[in-house]
Short mmCIF file of C-alpha atoms in Angstrom, two decimals:
data_model
loop_
_atom_site.label_atom_id
_atom_site.label_comp_id
_atom_site.label_asym_id
_atom_site.label_seq_id
_atom_site.Cartn_x
_atom_site.Cartn_y
_atom_site.Cartn_z
CA UNK A 1 -161.60 -57.32 -123.59
CA UNK A 2 -161.02 -55.23 -126.77
CA UNK A 3 -162.10 -56.12 -130.22
CA UNK A 4 -163.04 -55.00 -133.64
CA UNK A 5 -165.55 -56.99 -135.45
CA UNK A 6 -167.60 -57.10 -138.73
CA UNK A 7 -170.44 -58.90 -137.04
CA UNK A 8 -173.23 -57.32 -134.96
CA UNK A 9 -172.08 -56.47 -131.42
CA UNK A 10 -173.42 -58.94 -128.90
CA UNK A 11 -174.22 -57.40 -125.47
CA UNK A 12 -174.75 -60.69 -123.64
CA UNK A 13 -171.05 -61.86 -123.43
CA UNK A 14 -169.89 -58.29 -122.62
CA UNK A 15 -172.31 -58.07 -119.68
CA UNK A 16 -171.38 -61.52 -118.46
CA UNK A 17 -167.65 -60.65 -118.66
CA UNK A 18 -168.05 -57.55 -116.59
CA UNK A 19 -169.82 -59.26 -113.74
CA UNK A 20 -167.54 -59.87 -110.88
CA UNK A 21 -168.47 -60.13 -107.16
CA UNK A 22 -166.74 -56.82 -106.34
CA UNK A 23 -168.48 -54.91 -109.00
CA UNK A 24 -171.29 -52.59 -107.74
CA UNK A 25 -171.67 -50.51 -110.95
CA UNK A 26 -171.63 -51.19 -114.62
CA UNK A 27 -171.84 -48.49 -117.12
CA UNK A 28 -172.44 -49.34 -120.83
CA UNK A 29 -172.20 -46.86 -123.71
CA UNK A 30 -173.67 -47.74 -127.09
CA UNK A 31 -172.91 -45.65 -130.03
CA UNK A 32 -175.60 -46.13 -132.48
CA UNK A 33 -176.11 -45.24 -136.17
CA UNK A 34 -178.40 -42.16 -136.23
CA UNK A 35 -180.64 -41.47 -139.04
CA UNK A 36 -179.24 -38.03 -139.53
CA UNK A 37 -176.21 -35.88 -139.22
CA UNK A 38 -176.38 -32.12 -139.17
CA UNK A 39 -180.20 -32.60 -140.14
CA UNK A 40 -179.11 -34.36 -143.30
CA UNK A 41 -180.81 -37.80 -143.72
CA UNK A 42 -178.17 -40.73 -143.45
CA UNK A 43 -179.01 -43.94 -145.32
CA UNK A 44 -176.21 -46.03 -143.97
CA UNK A 45 -172.52 -45.98 -142.71
CA UNK A 46 -169.32 -47.73 -143.30
CA UNK A 47 -166.49 -47.96 -140.76
CA UNK A 48 -162.98 -48.71 -141.82
CA UNK A 49 -160.31 -49.66 -139.30
CA UNK A 50 -156.56 -50.02 -139.20
CA UNK A 51 -157.12 -53.04 -137.05
CA UNK A 52 -153.79 -53.61 -135.42
CA UNK A 53 -153.10 -49.98 -134.52
CA UNK A 54 -156.68 -49.38 -133.44
CA UNK A 55 -156.56 -52.34 -130.95
CA UNK A 56 -153.19 -51.00 -129.75
CA UNK A 57 -154.60 -47.46 -129.34
CA UNK A 58 -157.69 -48.73 -127.52
CA UNK A 59 -155.56 -50.78 -125.18
CA UNK A 60 -153.67 -47.57 -124.27
CA UNK A 61 -156.97 -45.83 -123.51
CA UNK A 62 -158.16 -48.78 -121.44
CA UNK A 63 -154.82 -48.83 -119.50
CA UNK A 64 -155.09 -45.05 -118.75
CA UNK A 65 -158.74 -45.48 -117.56
CA UNK A 66 -157.63 -48.30 -115.28
CA UNK A 67 -154.84 -46.14 -114.01
CA UNK A 68 -157.15 -43.18 -113.25
CA UNK A 69 -160.10 -44.96 -111.82
CA UNK A 70 -160.90 -48.16 -110.02
CA UNK A 71 -161.81 -50.24 -113.02
CA UNK A 72 -162.32 -53.94 -112.27
CA UNK A 73 -163.04 -54.89 -115.85
CA UNK A 74 -163.87 -53.35 -119.20
CA UNK A 75 -165.15 -54.19 -122.73
CA UNK A 76 -164.41 -52.18 -125.79
CA UNK A 77 -165.98 -53.55 -129.03
CA UNK A 78 -165.89 -51.50 -132.28
CA UNK A 79 -167.86 -52.57 -135.31
CA UNK A 80 -166.53 -52.16 -138.82
CA UNK A 81 -167.93 -52.61 -142.35
CA UNK A 82 -171.41 -51.53 -143.46
CA UNK A 83 -173.86 -50.57 -140.73
CA UNK A 84 -177.59 -49.61 -140.98
CA UNK A 85 -179.54 -47.07 -138.99
CA UNK A 86 -180.02 -48.34 -135.28
CA UNK A 87 -177.08 -50.68 -135.46
CA UNK A 88 -174.44 -50.50 -132.62
CA UNK A 89 -171.25 -49.04 -133.87
CA UNK A 90 -169.35 -49.24 -130.57
CA UNK A 91 -169.92 -50.69 -127.18
CA UNK A 92 -167.98 -49.53 -124.11
CA UNK A 93 -168.52 -51.30 -120.76
CA UNK A 94 -166.88 -50.62 -117.45
CA UNK A 95 -167.30 -52.40 -114.09
CA UNK A 96 -166.32 -50.60 -110.98
CA UNK A 97 -166.99 -50.89 -107.24
CA UNK A 98 -168.77 -47.55 -107.16
CA UNK A 99 -170.73 -45.67 -109.68
CA UNK A 100 -168.92 -42.47 -110.23
CA UNK A 101 -165.82 -44.37 -111.56
CA UNK A 102 -168.02 -46.34 -113.91
CA UNK A 103 -169.35 -43.17 -115.51
CA UNK A 104 -166.02 -41.35 -115.55
CA UNK A 105 -164.19 -44.23 -117.05
CA UNK A 106 -166.64 -45.26 -119.67
CA UNK A 107 -167.00 -41.55 -120.80
CA UNK A 108 -163.23 -41.09 -120.89
CA UNK A 109 -162.83 -44.20 -123.06
CA UNK A 110 -165.42 -43.18 -125.71
CA UNK A 111 -164.25 -39.60 -125.74
CA UNK A 112 -160.66 -40.65 -126.30
CA UNK A 113 -161.50 -43.31 -128.84
CA UNK A 114 -163.02 -40.57 -130.91
CA UNK A 115 -159.81 -38.60 -130.81
CA UNK A 116 -157.03 -41.17 -131.20
CA UNK A 117 -158.18 -44.53 -132.53
CA UNK A 118 -157.54 -45.08 -136.32
CA UNK A 119 -161.13 -45.89 -137.32
CA UNK A 120 -162.97 -43.97 -140.04
CA UNK A 121 -166.60 -43.43 -140.64
CA UNK A 122 -168.17 -42.74 -143.97
CA UNK A 123 -171.72 -41.55 -144.17
CA UNK A 124 -173.89 -42.26 -147.22
CA UNK A 125 -176.62 -39.91 -148.20
CA UNK A 126 -179.13 -40.07 -151.00
CA UNK A 127 -177.01 -37.59 -152.97
CA UNK A 128 -173.48 -38.72 -152.10
CA UNK A 129 -171.13 -39.67 -149.25
CA UNK A 130 -168.48 -38.17 -147.12
CA UNK A 131 -165.72 -39.27 -144.69
CA UNK A 132 -166.71 -37.79 -141.38
CA UNK A 133 -164.25 -35.02 -140.11
CA UNK A 134 -162.01 -35.75 -143.11
CA UNK A 135 -163.69 -34.82 -146.41
CA UNK A 136 -162.32 -31.32 -147.13
CA UNK B 1 -147.24 -28.65 -174.89
CA UNK B 2 -149.22 -31.34 -172.83
CA UNK B 3 -146.36 -33.79 -173.29
CA UNK B 4 -143.77 -31.21 -172.22
CA UNK B 5 -145.53 -30.43 -168.87
CA UNK B 6 -145.75 -34.13 -168.18
CA UNK B 7 -142.02 -34.59 -168.78
CA UNK B 8 -141.17 -31.52 -166.65
CA UNK B 9 -143.11 -33.13 -163.65
CA UNK B 10 -141.28 -36.42 -163.70
CA UNK B 11 -137.96 -35.25 -162.33
CA UNK B 12 -139.74 -33.67 -159.31
CA UNK B 13 -141.26 -36.96 -158.44
CA UNK B 14 -138.14 -38.59 -159.01
CA UNK B 15 -136.24 -36.44 -156.64
CA UNK B 16 -138.76 -36.76 -153.93
CA UNK B 17 -139.80 -40.34 -154.21
CA UNK B 18 -137.10 -42.39 -155.88
CA UNK B 19 -134.02 -42.73 -153.73
CA UNK B 20 -132.11 -45.33 -151.78
CA UNK B 21 -134.94 -47.28 -150.13
CA UNK B 22 -138.41 -47.96 -150.81
CA UNK B 23 -141.18 -47.83 -148.12
CA UNK B 24 -144.73 -49.34 -148.13
CA UNK B 25 -147.44 -47.02 -147.03
CA UNK B 26 -150.98 -48.39 -145.97
CA UNK B 27 -153.86 -46.09 -146.80
CA UNK B 28 -157.29 -45.92 -145.11
CA UNK B 29 -160.47 -43.96 -145.42
CA UNK B 30 -160.25 -40.82 -147.35
CA UNK B 31 -156.51 -41.28 -148.17
CA UNK B 32 -157.26 -44.68 -149.70
CA UNK B 33 -159.88 -43.01 -151.99
CA UNK B 34 -157.71 -40.01 -152.81
CA UNK B 35 -154.89 -42.21 -153.84
CA UNK B 36 -157.05 -44.81 -155.50
CA UNK B 37 -155.34 -47.80 -153.82
CA UNK B 38 -154.99 -49.31 -150.35
CA UNK B 39 -151.24 -49.41 -150.36
CA UNK B 40 -148.53 -47.57 -152.12
CA UNK B 41 -144.76 -47.75 -152.40
CA UNK B 42 -142.55 -44.69 -152.10
CA UNK B 43 -138.90 -44.46 -152.77
CA UNK B 44 -137.13 -42.33 -150.18
CA UNK B 45 -133.56 -41.34 -149.12
CA UNK B 46 -131.88 -43.79 -146.75
CA UNK B 47 -132.17 -41.44 -143.77
CA UNK B 48 -135.65 -40.19 -144.54
CA UNK B 49 -138.03 -38.97 -141.78
CA UNK B 50 -141.76 -39.00 -141.60
CA UNK B 51 -141.87 -35.36 -142.83
CA UNK B 52 -140.01 -36.44 -145.95
CA UNK B 53 -142.58 -39.02 -146.68
CA UNK B 54 -145.34 -36.55 -146.16
CA UNK B 55 -143.70 -33.95 -148.47
CA UNK B 56 -143.27 -36.62 -151.24
CA UNK B 57 -146.70 -37.86 -151.00
CA UNK B 58 -148.33 -34.47 -150.98
CA UNK B 59 -146.36 -33.60 -154.03
CA UNK B 60 -147.32 -36.77 -155.84
CA UNK B 61 -150.99 -36.64 -154.55
CA UNK B 62 -151.72 -32.91 -153.94
CA UNK B 63 -155.23 -33.53 -152.58
CA UNK B 64 -153.65 -35.06 -149.51
CA UNK B 65 -152.54 -31.64 -148.71
CA UNK B 66 -156.22 -30.55 -148.51
CA UNK B 67 -156.99 -32.61 -145.40
CA UNK B 68 -157.13 -30.69 -142.23
CA UNK B 69 -154.66 -33.11 -140.68
CA UNK B 70 -152.58 -36.00 -142.05
CA UNK B 71 -150.59 -38.08 -139.53
CA UNK B 72 -148.24 -40.91 -140.01
CA UNK B 73 -148.18 -44.09 -137.97
CA UNK B 74 -144.91 -46.14 -137.90
CA UNK B 75 -145.25 -49.72 -136.52
CA UNK B 76 -148.73 -48.97 -135.10
CA UNK B 77 -147.72 -45.89 -133.16
CA UNK B 78 -148.20 -42.19 -134.10
CA UNK B 79 -144.88 -40.81 -135.25
CA UNK B 80 -143.39 -37.38 -135.01
CA UNK B 81 -142.41 -35.56 -138.08
CA UNK B 82 -138.72 -36.24 -137.32
CA UNK B 83 -139.09 -40.00 -136.78
CA UNK B 84 -136.80 -41.86 -139.06
CA UNK B 85 -138.43 -44.50 -141.27
CA UNK B 86 -136.92 -47.50 -143.10
CA UNK B 87 -138.27 -49.99 -145.52
CA UNK B 88 -138.88 -52.67 -142.74
CA UNK B 89 -141.24 -50.41 -140.87
CA UNK B 90 -145.06 -50.71 -141.17
CA UNK B 91 -146.11 -47.32 -142.20
CA UNK B 92 -149.60 -45.91 -142.63
CA UNK B 93 -151.20 -42.56 -143.31
CA UNK B 94 -153.76 -41.38 -140.65
CA UNK B 95 -156.26 -38.89 -141.90
CA UNK B 96 -158.71 -37.39 -139.20
CA UNK B 97 -160.27 -40.18 -137.30
CA UNK B 98 -163.89 -40.65 -136.81
CA UNK B 99 -164.51 -43.90 -134.89
CA UNK B 100 -166.79 -44.39 -131.93
CA UNK C 1 -190.69 -46.45 -118.98
CA UNK C 2 -190.45 -46.71 -115.20
CA UNK C 3 -191.12 -49.72 -113.10
CA UNK C 4 -190.48 -51.64 -109.80
CA UNK C 5 -190.34 -55.42 -110.01
CA UNK C 6 -189.71 -58.44 -107.91
CA UNK C 7 -188.40 -60.33 -110.89
CA UNK C 8 -184.95 -60.27 -112.33
CA UNK C 9 -184.49 -57.14 -114.49
CA UNK C 10 -184.51 -58.07 -118.27
CA UNK C 11 -182.14 -55.92 -120.31
CA UNK C 12 -183.48 -56.92 -123.78
CA UNK C 13 -186.81 -55.12 -123.73
CA UNK C 14 -185.15 -52.00 -122.05
CA UNK C 15 -182.66 -51.74 -124.97
CA UNK C 16 -185.28 -52.30 -127.68
CA UNK C 17 -187.39 -49.71 -126.19
CA UNK C 18 -184.62 -47.08 -126.18
CA UNK C 19 -183.80 -47.69 -129.91
CA UNK C 20 -185.24 -44.98 -132.09
CA UNK C 21 -183.83 -43.74 -135.31
CA UNK C 22 -182.80 -40.34 -134.01
CA UNK C 23 -180.76 -41.98 -131.02
CA UNK C 24 -177.05 -41.85 -131.50
CA UNK C 25 -176.11 -42.60 -127.86
CA UNK C 26 -177.41 -45.01 -125.28
CA UNK C 27 -176.06 -45.09 -121.85
CA UNK C 28 -176.99 -47.86 -119.41
CA UNK C 29 -176.27 -47.85 -115.74
CA UNK C 30 -176.51 -51.21 -113.86
CA UNK C 31 -176.38 -51.11 -109.96
CA UNK C 32 -175.31 -54.49 -108.99
CA UNK C 33 -175.27 -56.22 -105.62
CA UNK C 34 -171.63 -56.25 -104.47
CA UNK C 35 -170.19 -58.89 -102.23
CA UNK C 36 -168.95 -56.37 -99.60
CA UNK C 37 -169.74 -52.93 -98.04
CA UNK C 38 -167.06 -51.06 -96.07
CA UNK C 39 -164.90 -54.30 -96.50
CA UNK C 40 -167.61 -56.39 -94.61
CA UNK C 41 -168.80 -59.49 -96.39
CA UNK C 42 -172.39 -59.10 -97.66
CA UNK C 43 -174.37 -62.36 -97.96
CA UNK C 44 -177.56 -60.95 -99.72
CA UNK C 45 -179.73 -57.91 -99.84
CA UNK C 46 -183.37 -56.99 -99.45
CA UNK C 47 -185.02 -54.05 -101.12
CA UNK C 48 -188.26 -52.66 -99.89
CA UNK C 49 -190.22 -50.02 -101.84
CA UNK C 50 -193.08 -47.74 -101.16
CA UNK C 51 -194.15 -48.53 -104.72
CA UNK C 52 -196.72 -45.78 -105.55
CA UNK C 53 -194.59 -43.01 -104.22
CA UNK C 54 -191.33 -44.45 -105.52
CA UNK C 55 -192.86 -44.58 -109.11
CA UNK C 56 -193.93 -40.82 -108.72
CA UNK C 57 -190.58 -39.76 -107.42
CA UNK C 58 -188.79 -41.58 -110.30
CA UNK C 59 -191.22 -39.88 -112.66
CA UNK C 60 -190.30 -36.60 -111.44
CA UNK C 61 -186.60 -37.31 -111.78
CA UNK C 62 -187.10 -38.52 -115.37
CA UNK C 63 -189.13 -35.43 -116.21
CA UNK C 64 -186.36 -33.18 -114.76
CA UNK C 65 -183.70 -35.15 -116.80
CA UNK C 66 -185.78 -34.69 -119.97
CA UNK C 67 -185.98 -31.04 -119.23
CA UNK C 68 -182.34 -30.53 -118.71
CA UNK C 69 -181.06 -32.73 -121.52
CA UNK C 70 -182.24 -33.83 -124.98
CA UNK C 71 -183.51 -37.21 -123.75
CA UNK C 72 -185.42 -39.16 -126.45
CA UNK C 73 -186.27 -42.10 -124.27
CA UNK C 74 -185.50 -43.48 -120.80
CA UNK C 75 -185.94 -46.60 -118.77
CA UNK C 76 -185.77 -46.77 -115.01
CA UNK C 77 -186.30 -50.32 -113.46
CA UNK C 78 -185.73 -50.96 -109.81
CA UNK C 79 -185.77 -54.35 -108.28
CA UNK C 80 -187.33 -55.12 -104.82
CA UNK C 81 -187.38 -58.29 -102.62
CA UNK C 82 -184.37 -60.50 -102.04
CA UNK C 83 -181.29 -60.11 -104.19
CA UNK C 84 -178.18 -62.12 -104.26
CA UNK C 85 -174.53 -61.07 -104.98
CA UNK C 86 -174.26 -60.12 -108.76
CA UNK C 87 -177.91 -59.48 -109.27
CA UNK C 88 -178.99 -56.19 -110.85
CA UNK C 89 -180.82 -53.89 -108.26
CA UNK C 90 -181.34 -51.06 -110.64
CA UNK C 91 -181.20 -50.32 -114.37
CA UNK C 92 -181.10 -46.84 -115.90
CA UNK C 93 -181.12 -46.39 -119.61
CA UNK C 94 -181.14 -43.19 -121.52
CA UNK C 95 -181.14 -42.56 -125.37
CA UNK C 96 -180.18 -39.22 -126.79
CA UNK C 97 -178.90 -37.94 -130.10
CA UNK C 98 -175.40 -37.17 -128.71
CA UNK C 99 -173.30 -38.86 -126.04
CA UNK C 100 -172.70 -36.10 -123.48
CA UNK C 101 -176.40 -35.87 -122.83
CA UNK C 102 -176.73 -39.69 -122.41
CA UNK C 103 -173.98 -39.70 -119.74
CA UNK C 104 -175.18 -36.65 -117.93
CA UNK C 105 -178.88 -37.62 -117.82
CA UNK C 106 -178.17 -41.15 -116.81
CA UNK C 107 -175.87 -40.11 -114.01
CA UNK C 108 -178.34 -37.47 -112.90
CA UNK C 109 -181.04 -40.12 -112.59
CA UNK C 110 -179.21 -42.58 -110.55
CA UNK C 111 -177.66 -39.95 -108.34
CA UNK C 112 -181.13 -38.45 -107.63
CA UNK C 113 -182.84 -41.81 -107.19
CA UNK C 114 -180.39 -42.54 -104.41
CA UNK C 115 -181.38 -39.19 -102.69
CA UNK C 116 -185.16 -38.99 -103.00
CA UNK C 117 -186.87 -42.25 -104.01
CA UNK C 118 -188.50 -44.18 -101.15
CA UNK C 119 -186.80 -47.55 -101.57
CA UNK C 120 -184.80 -49.07 -98.77
CA UNK C 121 -181.96 -51.59 -98.71
CA UNK C 122 -181.16 -53.97 -96.07
CA UNK C 123 -177.71 -55.70 -96.01
CA UNK C 124 -177.33 -59.20 -94.63
CA UNK C 125 -174.03 -60.31 -93.08
CA UNK C 126 -173.06 -63.47 -91.55
CA UNK C 127 -173.51 -61.85 -88.00
CA UNK C 128 -176.47 -59.60 -88.53
CA UNK C 129 -178.21 -57.10 -90.83
CA UNK C 130 -178.56 -53.36 -91.19
CA UNK C 131 -180.73 -50.87 -93.11
CA UNK C 132 -178.30 -48.85 -95.20
CA UNK C 133 -178.05 -45.19 -94.20
CA UNK C 134 -180.78 -45.79 -91.57
CA UNK C 135 -179.70 -48.10 -88.81
CA UNK C 136 -178.56 -45.83 -86.02
CA UNK D 1 -193.94 -48.72 -58.22
CA UNK D 2 -193.90 -50.34 -61.71
CA UNK D 3 -197.64 -50.03 -61.94
CA UNK D 4 -197.59 -46.43 -61.00
CA UNK D 5 -195.02 -45.46 -63.73
CA UNK D 6 -197.14 -47.25 -66.25
CA UNK D 7 -200.17 -45.43 -65.29
CA UNK D 8 -198.39 -42.07 -65.28
CA UNK D 9 -197.34 -42.63 -68.77
CA UNK D 10 -200.82 -43.26 -70.18
CA UNK D 11 -202.20 -39.74 -70.04
CA UNK D 12 -199.21 -38.52 -72.04
CA UNK D 13 -200.05 -40.99 -74.88
CA UNK D 14 -203.62 -40.09 -74.62
CA UNK D 15 -202.91 -36.38 -74.88
CA UNK D 16 -200.70 -36.83 -78.07
CA UNK D 17 -202.38 -39.69 -79.88
CA UNK D 18 -206.04 -39.94 -78.97
CA UNK D 19 -208.04 -36.96 -80.29
CA UNK D 20 -210.60 -36.07 -82.83
CA UNK D 21 -209.43 -37.97 -85.78
CA UNK D 22 -207.40 -41.17 -86.49
CA UNK D 23 -204.77 -41.28 -89.24
CA UNK D 24 -203.27 -44.44 -90.79
CA UNK D 25 -199.54 -44.36 -91.19
CA UNK D 26 -197.69 -46.81 -93.54
CA UNK D 27 -194.27 -48.04 -92.25
CA UNK D 28 -191.36 -49.19 -94.31
CA UNK D 29 -187.85 -50.31 -93.82
CA UNK D 30 -186.32 -49.52 -90.41
CA UNK D 31 -189.49 -47.83 -89.20
CA UNK D 32 -191.49 -50.96 -89.98
CA UNK D 33 -189.03 -52.95 -87.89
CA UNK D 34 -188.81 -50.51 -85.00
CA UNK D 35 -192.60 -50.23 -84.69
CA UNK D 36 -193.03 -53.98 -85.32
CA UNK D 37 -195.91 -53.57 -87.90
CA UNK D 38 -196.31 -52.21 -91.35
CA UNK D 39 -199.14 -49.93 -90.53
CA UNK D 40 -200.28 -48.02 -87.45
CA UNK D 41 -203.20 -45.91 -86.53
CA UNK D 42 -202.66 -42.63 -84.62
CA UNK D 43 -205.33 -40.45 -83.05
CA UNK D 44 -204.67 -36.79 -83.72
CA UNK D 45 -206.33 -33.41 -83.16
CA UNK D 46 -208.55 -32.39 -86.08
CA UNK D 47 -206.22 -29.57 -87.16
CA UNK D 48 -203.04 -31.77 -86.76
CA UNK D 49 -199.97 -31.12 -88.89
CA UNK D 50 -197.07 -33.38 -89.87
CA UNK D 51 -195.01 -32.19 -87.06
CA UNK D 52 -197.77 -33.14 -84.58
CA UNK D 53 -197.77 -36.74 -85.97
CA UNK D 54 -194.06 -36.97 -85.67
CA UNK D 55 -194.01 -35.68 -82.12
CA UNK D 56 -196.73 -38.21 -81.18
CA UNK D 57 -194.95 -41.21 -82.85
CA UNK D 58 -191.62 -40.36 -81.41
CA UNK D 59 -193.11 -40.16 -77.96
CA UNK D 60 -194.84 -43.48 -78.43
CA UNK D 61 -191.95 -45.23 -80.18
CA UNK D 62 -188.89 -43.42 -78.89
CA UNK D 63 -186.38 -45.33 -81.19
CA UNK D 64 -187.94 -43.42 -84.21
CA UNK D 65 -186.18 -40.42 -82.69
CA UNK D 66 -182.74 -42.06 -82.98
CA UNK D 67 -182.97 -42.03 -86.91
CA UNK D 68 -180.76 -39.39 -88.53
CA UNK D 69 -183.78 -38.29 -90.57
CA UNK D 70 -187.50 -39.12 -90.46
CA UNK D 71 -189.67 -37.55 -93.13
CA UNK D 72 -193.35 -37.95 -93.75
CA UNK D 73 -195.10 -38.34 -97.06
CA UNK D 74 -198.65 -37.39 -97.57
CA UNK D 75 -200.55 -38.82 -100.62
CA UNK D 76 -197.22 -39.85 -102.12
CA UNK D 77 -195.47 -36.54 -101.82
CA UNK D 78 -192.89 -35.36 -99.31
CA UNK D 79 -194.68 -33.10 -96.88
CA UNK D 80 -193.47 -30.13 -94.89
CA UNK D 81 -193.67 -30.11 -91.02
CA UNK D 82 -196.54 -27.66 -91.13
CA UNK D 83 -198.58 -29.62 -93.73
CA UNK D 84 -202.07 -30.35 -92.31
CA UNK D 85 -203.19 -34.03 -92.43
CA UNK D 86 -206.51 -35.63 -92.14
CA UNK D 87 -207.81 -39.20 -91.85
CA UNK D 88 -208.40 -39.45 -95.58
CA UNK D 89 -204.77 -38.71 -96.46
CA UNK D 90 -202.35 -41.58 -97.34
CA UNK D 91 -199.58 -41.00 -94.80
CA UNK D 92 -196.13 -42.77 -94.72
CA UNK D 93 -193.03 -42.50 -92.69
CA UNK D 94 -189.90 -42.19 -94.83
CA UNK D 95 -186.69 -43.01 -92.95
CA UNK D 96 -183.41 -42.45 -94.83
CA UNK D 97 -183.70 -43.95 -98.31
CA UNK D 98 -181.14 -46.32 -99.84
CA UNK D 99 -182.41 -47.28 -103.21
CA UNK D 100 -180.40 -47.45 -106.39
#
């Protein structure tokens, strides 16, 4: 289950989807909007996505995770639009028979999302804004 | 003097960005802001490659050259500099990503 | 927040508790009752706990995790009593500023719980039962 | 013959488990099932150590000796074999754990 949404990310359906009788371990990673970056106060964020390609890149990552580890089910949900402090920007969930695979696969997915998926984060401060990693 | 410089620039743009085909380029994030629009059209030679498109755009929008990386996606896939592009491809500029 | 409960584990309050403005990453591990162990069908489980000592040992683990990584908040909730397939036996949640610490701390906590905390699991099969790791 | 063996066993139990103090031992999991109760009382010498308790219990309940490990907690802490125990301590047998 992979999606990009402008609405708040709902944990309940993600959890329900991951529950299968063979699953012994579920690992969920929530990326949350922090109130600061490099000690500078963040007021809010905006995420912009190249939706079709982002979905396609996230699918590649999920496929690779499923190839490397014994992944029974996964969810990847990325938020876009304006987010306030404390809101969930991304939710990754992985169900596996045993726990090591759940941690490894979940971590691989979020680490790789940050490297390859065409989604961009803009941080807004009291005195300006910047595209993370990109503003020269 | 001002007018002359403007006129001198035009042929350069024409050479780089006004040829046998015209490709649409989607812009996101900082590239959308630097260019000031979410989509642009760039004329290119018929056998143009990704590297030709980047050269043309960086000439026309020099601030794109200040980005620490600028990739091109063709039909939702990251493309190599020598990938050929045509007017039917969906093309997008991909500045450094920051999702997650 | 550390507890042992006979009731189903409730995710909502755990999530709410972990949310602080400085938290950028939350990792949650759910240990779930699987339908099999070593390919043998499990019908249900029972967990028995030496409550006071189990809480004390879990507190040591949480303290050590907080010493090793930048943990803002944590929750550790372990279920006891009879559990059916698919029910959550243990929930670990960790909030950190950055994601590597969340994964590392969460994994350390569950790995160490399995080694040192006085809680015992009994698996019930159609033809008998056994205390996991302990039945000779 | 049967009666004689039973009588012969008694002094051994008496020597190991009937001395100057009496400690309560909490039992969990497989130890609770092997002993058949969730708490037992074991008489021990006044200066007894954890190892003395384990020796006494394994003699009285030989199946405890079949466990691949059997630790003792004193006042909610794992105790070493030479830790001294008294009747006011909270003592528990800790068979191999399997939480999580």
